[in-house]
Tab-separated table of C-alpha atoms in Angstrom:
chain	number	residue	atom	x	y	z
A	1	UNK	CA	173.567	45.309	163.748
A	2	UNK	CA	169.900	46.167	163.262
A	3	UNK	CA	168.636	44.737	166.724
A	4	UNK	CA	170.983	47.186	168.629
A	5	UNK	CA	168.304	49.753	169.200
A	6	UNK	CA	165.754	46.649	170.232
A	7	UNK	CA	167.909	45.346	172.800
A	8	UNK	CA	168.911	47.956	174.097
A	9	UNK	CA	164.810	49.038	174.094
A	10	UNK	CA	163.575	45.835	175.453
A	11	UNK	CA	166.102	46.140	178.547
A	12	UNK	CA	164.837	49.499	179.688
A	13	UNK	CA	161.461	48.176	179.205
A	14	UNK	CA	161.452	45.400	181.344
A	15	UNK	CA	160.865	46.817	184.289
A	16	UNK	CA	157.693	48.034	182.995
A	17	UNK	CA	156.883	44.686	181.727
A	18	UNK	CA	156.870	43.225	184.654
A	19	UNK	CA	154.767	46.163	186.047
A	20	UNK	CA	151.997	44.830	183.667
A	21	UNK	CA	152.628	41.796	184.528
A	22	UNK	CA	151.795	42.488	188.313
A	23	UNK	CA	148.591	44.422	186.941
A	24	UNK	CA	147.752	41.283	185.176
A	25	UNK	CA	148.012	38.957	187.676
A	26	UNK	CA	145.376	40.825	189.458
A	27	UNK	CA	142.998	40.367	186.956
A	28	UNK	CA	144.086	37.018	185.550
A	29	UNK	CA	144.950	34.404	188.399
A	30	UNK	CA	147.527	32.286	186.687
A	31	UNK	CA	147.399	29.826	189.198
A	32	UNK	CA	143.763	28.825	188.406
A	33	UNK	CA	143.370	25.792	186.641
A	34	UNK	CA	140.334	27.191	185.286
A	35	UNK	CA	142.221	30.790	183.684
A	36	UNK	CA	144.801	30.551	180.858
A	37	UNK	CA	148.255	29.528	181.820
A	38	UNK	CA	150.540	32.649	181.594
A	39	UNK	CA	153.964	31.833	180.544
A	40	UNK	CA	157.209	34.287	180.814
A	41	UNK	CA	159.694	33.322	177.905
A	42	UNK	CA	162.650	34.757	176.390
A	43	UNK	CA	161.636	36.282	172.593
A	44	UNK	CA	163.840	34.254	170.861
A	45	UNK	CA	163.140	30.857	170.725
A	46	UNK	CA	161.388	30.446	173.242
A	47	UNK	CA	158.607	33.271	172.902
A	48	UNK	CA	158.392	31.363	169.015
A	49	UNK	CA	158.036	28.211	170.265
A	50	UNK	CA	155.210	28.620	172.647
A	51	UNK	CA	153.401	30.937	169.999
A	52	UNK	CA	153.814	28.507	167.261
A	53	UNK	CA	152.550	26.018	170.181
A	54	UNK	CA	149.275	28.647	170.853
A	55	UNK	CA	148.386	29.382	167.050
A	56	UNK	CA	148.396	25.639	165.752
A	57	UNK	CA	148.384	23.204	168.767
A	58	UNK	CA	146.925	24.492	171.676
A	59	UNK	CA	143.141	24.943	170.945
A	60	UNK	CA	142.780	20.681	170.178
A	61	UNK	CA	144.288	19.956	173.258
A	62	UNK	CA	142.253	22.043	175.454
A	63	UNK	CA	145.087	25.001	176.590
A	64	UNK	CA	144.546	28.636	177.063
A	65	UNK	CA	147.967	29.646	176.503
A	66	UNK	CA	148.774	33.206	176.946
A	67	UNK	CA	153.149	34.210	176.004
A	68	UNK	CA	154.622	37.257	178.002
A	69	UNK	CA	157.980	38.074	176.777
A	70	UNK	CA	160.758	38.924	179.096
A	71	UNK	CA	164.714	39.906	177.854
A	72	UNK	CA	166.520	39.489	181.144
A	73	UNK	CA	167.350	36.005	183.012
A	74	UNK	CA	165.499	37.815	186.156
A	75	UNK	CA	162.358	38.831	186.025
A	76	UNK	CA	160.480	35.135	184.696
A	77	UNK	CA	161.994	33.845	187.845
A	78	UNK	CA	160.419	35.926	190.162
A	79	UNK	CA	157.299	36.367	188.316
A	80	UNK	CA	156.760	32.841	188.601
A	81	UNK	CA	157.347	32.359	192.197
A	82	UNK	CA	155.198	35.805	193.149
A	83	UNK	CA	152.286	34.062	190.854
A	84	UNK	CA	152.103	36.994	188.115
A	85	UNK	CA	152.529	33.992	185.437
A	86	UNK	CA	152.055	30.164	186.237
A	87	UNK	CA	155.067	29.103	184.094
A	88	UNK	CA	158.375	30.315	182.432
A	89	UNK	CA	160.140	28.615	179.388
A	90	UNK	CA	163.787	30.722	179.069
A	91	UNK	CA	167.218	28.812	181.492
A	92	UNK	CA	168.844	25.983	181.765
A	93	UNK	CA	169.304	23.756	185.210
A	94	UNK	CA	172.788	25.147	186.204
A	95	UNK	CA	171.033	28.699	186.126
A	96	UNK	CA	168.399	27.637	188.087
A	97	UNK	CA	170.078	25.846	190.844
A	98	UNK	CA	172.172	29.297	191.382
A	99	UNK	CA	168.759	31.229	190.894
A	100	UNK	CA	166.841	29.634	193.449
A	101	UNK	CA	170.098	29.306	196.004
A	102	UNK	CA	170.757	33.200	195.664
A	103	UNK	CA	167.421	34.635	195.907
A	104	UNK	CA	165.412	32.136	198.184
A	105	UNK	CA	162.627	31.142	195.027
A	106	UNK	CA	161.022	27.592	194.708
A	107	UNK	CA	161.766	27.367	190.848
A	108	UNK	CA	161.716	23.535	189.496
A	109	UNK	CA	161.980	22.285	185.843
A	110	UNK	CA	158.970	20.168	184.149
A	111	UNK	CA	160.503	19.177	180.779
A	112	UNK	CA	163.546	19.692	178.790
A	113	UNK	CA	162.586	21.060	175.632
A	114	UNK	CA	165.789	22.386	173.271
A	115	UNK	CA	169.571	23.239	173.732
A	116	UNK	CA	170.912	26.701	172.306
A	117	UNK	CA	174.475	26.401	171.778
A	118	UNK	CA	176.269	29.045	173.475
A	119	UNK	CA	178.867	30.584	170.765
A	120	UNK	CA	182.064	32.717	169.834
A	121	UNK	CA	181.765	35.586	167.314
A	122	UNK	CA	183.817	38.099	166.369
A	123	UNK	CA	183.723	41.011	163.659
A	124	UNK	CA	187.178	41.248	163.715
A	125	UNK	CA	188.580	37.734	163.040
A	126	UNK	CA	187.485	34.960	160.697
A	127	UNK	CA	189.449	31.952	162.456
A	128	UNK	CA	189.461	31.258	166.594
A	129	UNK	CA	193.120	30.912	166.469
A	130	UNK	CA	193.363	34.173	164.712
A	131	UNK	CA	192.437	36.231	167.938
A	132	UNK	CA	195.609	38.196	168.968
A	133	UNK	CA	197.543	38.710	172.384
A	134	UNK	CA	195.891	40.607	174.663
A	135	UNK	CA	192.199	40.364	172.798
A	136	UNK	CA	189.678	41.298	174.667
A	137	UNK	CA	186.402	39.052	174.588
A	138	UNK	CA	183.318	39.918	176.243
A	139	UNK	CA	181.229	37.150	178.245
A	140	UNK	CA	177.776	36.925	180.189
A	141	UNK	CA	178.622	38.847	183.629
A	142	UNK	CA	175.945	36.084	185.381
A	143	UNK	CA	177.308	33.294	187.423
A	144	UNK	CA	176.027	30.036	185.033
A	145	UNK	CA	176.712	31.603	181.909
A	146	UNK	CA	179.983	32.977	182.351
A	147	UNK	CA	181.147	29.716	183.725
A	148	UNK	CA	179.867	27.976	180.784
A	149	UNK	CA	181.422	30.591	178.456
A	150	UNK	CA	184.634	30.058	180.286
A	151	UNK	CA	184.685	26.392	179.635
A	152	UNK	CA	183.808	27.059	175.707
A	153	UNK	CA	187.082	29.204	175.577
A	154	UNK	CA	188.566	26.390	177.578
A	155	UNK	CA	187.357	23.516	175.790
A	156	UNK	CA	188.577	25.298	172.507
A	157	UNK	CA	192.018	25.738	173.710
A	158	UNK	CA	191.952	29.890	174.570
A	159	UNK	CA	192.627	28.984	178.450
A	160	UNK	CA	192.954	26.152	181.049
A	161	UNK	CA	190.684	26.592	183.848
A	162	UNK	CA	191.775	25.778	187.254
A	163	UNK	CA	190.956	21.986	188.695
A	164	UNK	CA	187.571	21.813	189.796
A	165	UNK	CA	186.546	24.997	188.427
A	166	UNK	CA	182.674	24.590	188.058
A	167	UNK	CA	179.176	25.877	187.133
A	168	UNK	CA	180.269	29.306	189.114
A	169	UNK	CA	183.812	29.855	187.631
A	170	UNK	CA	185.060	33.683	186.927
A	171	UNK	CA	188.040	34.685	185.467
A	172	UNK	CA	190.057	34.213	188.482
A	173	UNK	CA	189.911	30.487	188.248
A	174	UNK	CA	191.582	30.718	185.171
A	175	UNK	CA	194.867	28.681	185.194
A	176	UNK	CA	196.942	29.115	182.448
A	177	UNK	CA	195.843	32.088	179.543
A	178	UNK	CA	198.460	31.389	176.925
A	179	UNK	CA	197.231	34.494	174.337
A	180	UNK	CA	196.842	36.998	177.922
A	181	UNK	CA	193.320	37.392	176.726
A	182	UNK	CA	190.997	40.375	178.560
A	183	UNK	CA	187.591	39.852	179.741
A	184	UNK	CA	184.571	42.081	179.259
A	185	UNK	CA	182.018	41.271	181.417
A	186	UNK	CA	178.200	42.363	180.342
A	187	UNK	CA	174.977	41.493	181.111
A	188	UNK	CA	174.125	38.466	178.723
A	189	UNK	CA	171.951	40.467	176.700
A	190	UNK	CA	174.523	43.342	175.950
A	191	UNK	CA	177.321	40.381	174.396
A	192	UNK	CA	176.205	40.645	170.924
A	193	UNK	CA	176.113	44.470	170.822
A	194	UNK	CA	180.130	44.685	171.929
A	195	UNK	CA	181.428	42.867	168.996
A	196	UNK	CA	182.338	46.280	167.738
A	197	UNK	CA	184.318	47.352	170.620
A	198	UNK	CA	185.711	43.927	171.682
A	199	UNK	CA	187.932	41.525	169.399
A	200	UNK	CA	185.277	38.547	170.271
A	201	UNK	CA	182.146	37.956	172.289
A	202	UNK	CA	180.445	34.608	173.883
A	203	UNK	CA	176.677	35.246	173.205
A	204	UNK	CA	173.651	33.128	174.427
A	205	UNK	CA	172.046	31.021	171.433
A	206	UNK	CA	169.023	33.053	172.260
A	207	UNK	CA	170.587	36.784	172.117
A	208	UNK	CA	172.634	35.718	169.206
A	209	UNK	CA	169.685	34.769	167.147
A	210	UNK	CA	167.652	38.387	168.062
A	211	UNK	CA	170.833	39.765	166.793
A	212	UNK	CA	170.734	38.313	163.546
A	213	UNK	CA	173.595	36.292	164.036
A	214	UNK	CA	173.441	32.479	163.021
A	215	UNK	CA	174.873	30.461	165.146
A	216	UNK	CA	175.345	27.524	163.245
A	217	UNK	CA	177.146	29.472	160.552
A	218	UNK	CA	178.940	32.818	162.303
A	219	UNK	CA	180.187	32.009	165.198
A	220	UNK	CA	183.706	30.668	165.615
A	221	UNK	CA	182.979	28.230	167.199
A	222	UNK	CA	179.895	26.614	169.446
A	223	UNK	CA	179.539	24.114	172.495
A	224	UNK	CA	178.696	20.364	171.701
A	225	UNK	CA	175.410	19.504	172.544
A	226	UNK	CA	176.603	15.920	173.535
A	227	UNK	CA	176.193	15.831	177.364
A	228	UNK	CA	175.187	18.992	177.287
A	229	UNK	CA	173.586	20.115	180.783
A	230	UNK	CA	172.366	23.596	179.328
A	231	UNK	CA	169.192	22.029	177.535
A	232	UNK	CA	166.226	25.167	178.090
A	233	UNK	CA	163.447	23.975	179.835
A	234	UNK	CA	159.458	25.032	180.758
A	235	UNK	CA	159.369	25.702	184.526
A	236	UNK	CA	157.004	26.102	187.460
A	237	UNK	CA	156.608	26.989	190.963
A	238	UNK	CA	157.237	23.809	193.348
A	239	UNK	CA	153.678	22.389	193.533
A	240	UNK	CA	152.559	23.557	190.330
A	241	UNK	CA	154.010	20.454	188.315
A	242	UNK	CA	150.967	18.358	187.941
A	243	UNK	CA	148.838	21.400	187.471
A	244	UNK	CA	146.453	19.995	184.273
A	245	UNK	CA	147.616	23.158	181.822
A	246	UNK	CA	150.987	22.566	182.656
A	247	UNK	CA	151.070	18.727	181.935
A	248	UNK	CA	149.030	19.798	178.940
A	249	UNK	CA	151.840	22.390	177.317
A	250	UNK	CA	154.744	19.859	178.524
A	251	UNK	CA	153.166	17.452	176.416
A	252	UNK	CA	152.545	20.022	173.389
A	253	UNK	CA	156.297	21.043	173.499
A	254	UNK	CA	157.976	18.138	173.468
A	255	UNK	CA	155.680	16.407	170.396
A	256	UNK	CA	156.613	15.744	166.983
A	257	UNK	CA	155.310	18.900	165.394
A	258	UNK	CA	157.266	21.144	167.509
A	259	UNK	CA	160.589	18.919	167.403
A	260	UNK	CA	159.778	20.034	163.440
A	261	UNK	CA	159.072	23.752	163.874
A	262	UNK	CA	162.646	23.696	165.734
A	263	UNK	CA	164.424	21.682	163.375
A	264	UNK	CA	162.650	23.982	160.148
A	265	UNK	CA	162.944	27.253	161.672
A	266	UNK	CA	166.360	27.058	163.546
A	267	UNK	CA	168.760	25.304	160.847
A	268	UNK	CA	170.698	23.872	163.483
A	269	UNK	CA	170.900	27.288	165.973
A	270	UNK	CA	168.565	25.641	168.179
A	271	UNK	CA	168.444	21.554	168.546
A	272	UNK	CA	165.479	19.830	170.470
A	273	UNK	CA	166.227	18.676	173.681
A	274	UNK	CA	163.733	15.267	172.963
């Protein structure tokens, strides 16, 4: 796939990302209300989205927005809480709530802004039902996402997960596992980049997209966003909610134009949360 080498770049690099971040948080307090507001995102959507929000939106409204791109589920986190960047726009609430529990951080959501559906793919089989005994399907090794990619598989008839099984299942709260499947487990990033040496893979809307894939059209199948509790939303440190730049790019993302640039751009791989 031609954005093997690129994730597998942007992973090493992170760590010296958020070196520059540090750097730049020395020079640049992000929790002024008088500096630009420094937001961590995910490159794809979210990175888009906030740049399409800086290049045509931002400037009437009065914002200073500056994007920092992450690829891991980590580093925005604690970037935010440490005060390197006064926002982050990359997880979902079930993420968070194990986030802050595990690693003692004050993160709290502002606004729900869109829902990538998490997906199957495969490049060895056209058809869900055409996955074999004993296939082998790689899923996010986090504690959120490989829940939720456990209930996909469940929810599409691959297993039956164990009663009460929730947003911190693993594979051993898997009941019944009719086809014996095997499970890969990889950091969320590295899903799309198995499907060569697995029979399937459940891949992040997000990663999916970097990879070329599209979700709405390749992957076997994809969550329902009805009820869905996985919508992506912009996030702050506890206290930082009514800062004015914050309230300011809350407002900007969830307003008709970007609800468009989502709907336009995406085709259906990314749906707006509003």
């Amino acid at each position: 796939m031609r954005n093997t080498a690129k994730l597998t770049t942007a992973v090493v690099a992170a760590g010296a990302l958020t070196l520059g971040l540090t750097a730049c948080g020395a020079d640049k307090d992000s929790g002024s209300a008088d500096g630009p507001l420094i937001v961590a995102a995910s490159p794809t959507p979210h990175a888009e989205i906030l740049n399409y929000v800086k290049d045509n939106l931002a400037k009437k409204a009065g914002l200073d927005l500056e994007v920092k791109e992450f690829t891991d589920y980590v580093t925005p986190n604690t970037a935010t809480e440490d005060g390197s960047v006064g926002a982050n726009y990359f997880q979902n609430q079930p993420y968070l709530d194990d986030f802050n529990k595990k690693n003692g951080t004050h993160i709290v959501p502002v606004v729900t802004v869109h829902l990538e559906p998490l997906g199957l793919y495969s490049n060895k089989v056209e058809k869900v039902g055409a996955l074999k005994s004993g296939a082998t399907v790689a899923v996010p090794n986090d504690t959120v996402n490989e829940a939720r990619a456990l209930k996909l598989l469940a929810a599409n008839g691959l297993i039956t997960l164990k009663d009460g099984a929730d947003n911190s299942a693993t594979p051993a709260d898997i009941a019944e596992n009719p086809k014996n499947l095997k499970f890969k487990e990889l950091e969320a990033a590295q899903t799309p980049r198995s499907l060569d040496d697995v029979d399937a893979a459940v891949v992040n809307g997000n990663y999916a997209i970097e990879a070329d894939l599209k979700p709405a059209e390749d992957a076997l199948v994809l969550e329902s966003p009805k009820n869905n509790p996985y919508g992506n939303f912009l996030a702050v440190k506890e206290g930082n909610e009514k800062d004015p730049r914050v309230t300011k790019l809350a407002k900007l993302l969830t307003s008709p134009e970007v609800k468009k640039f989502i709907e336009d751009k995406y085709a259906g791989s990314v749906l707006p949360s509003f």
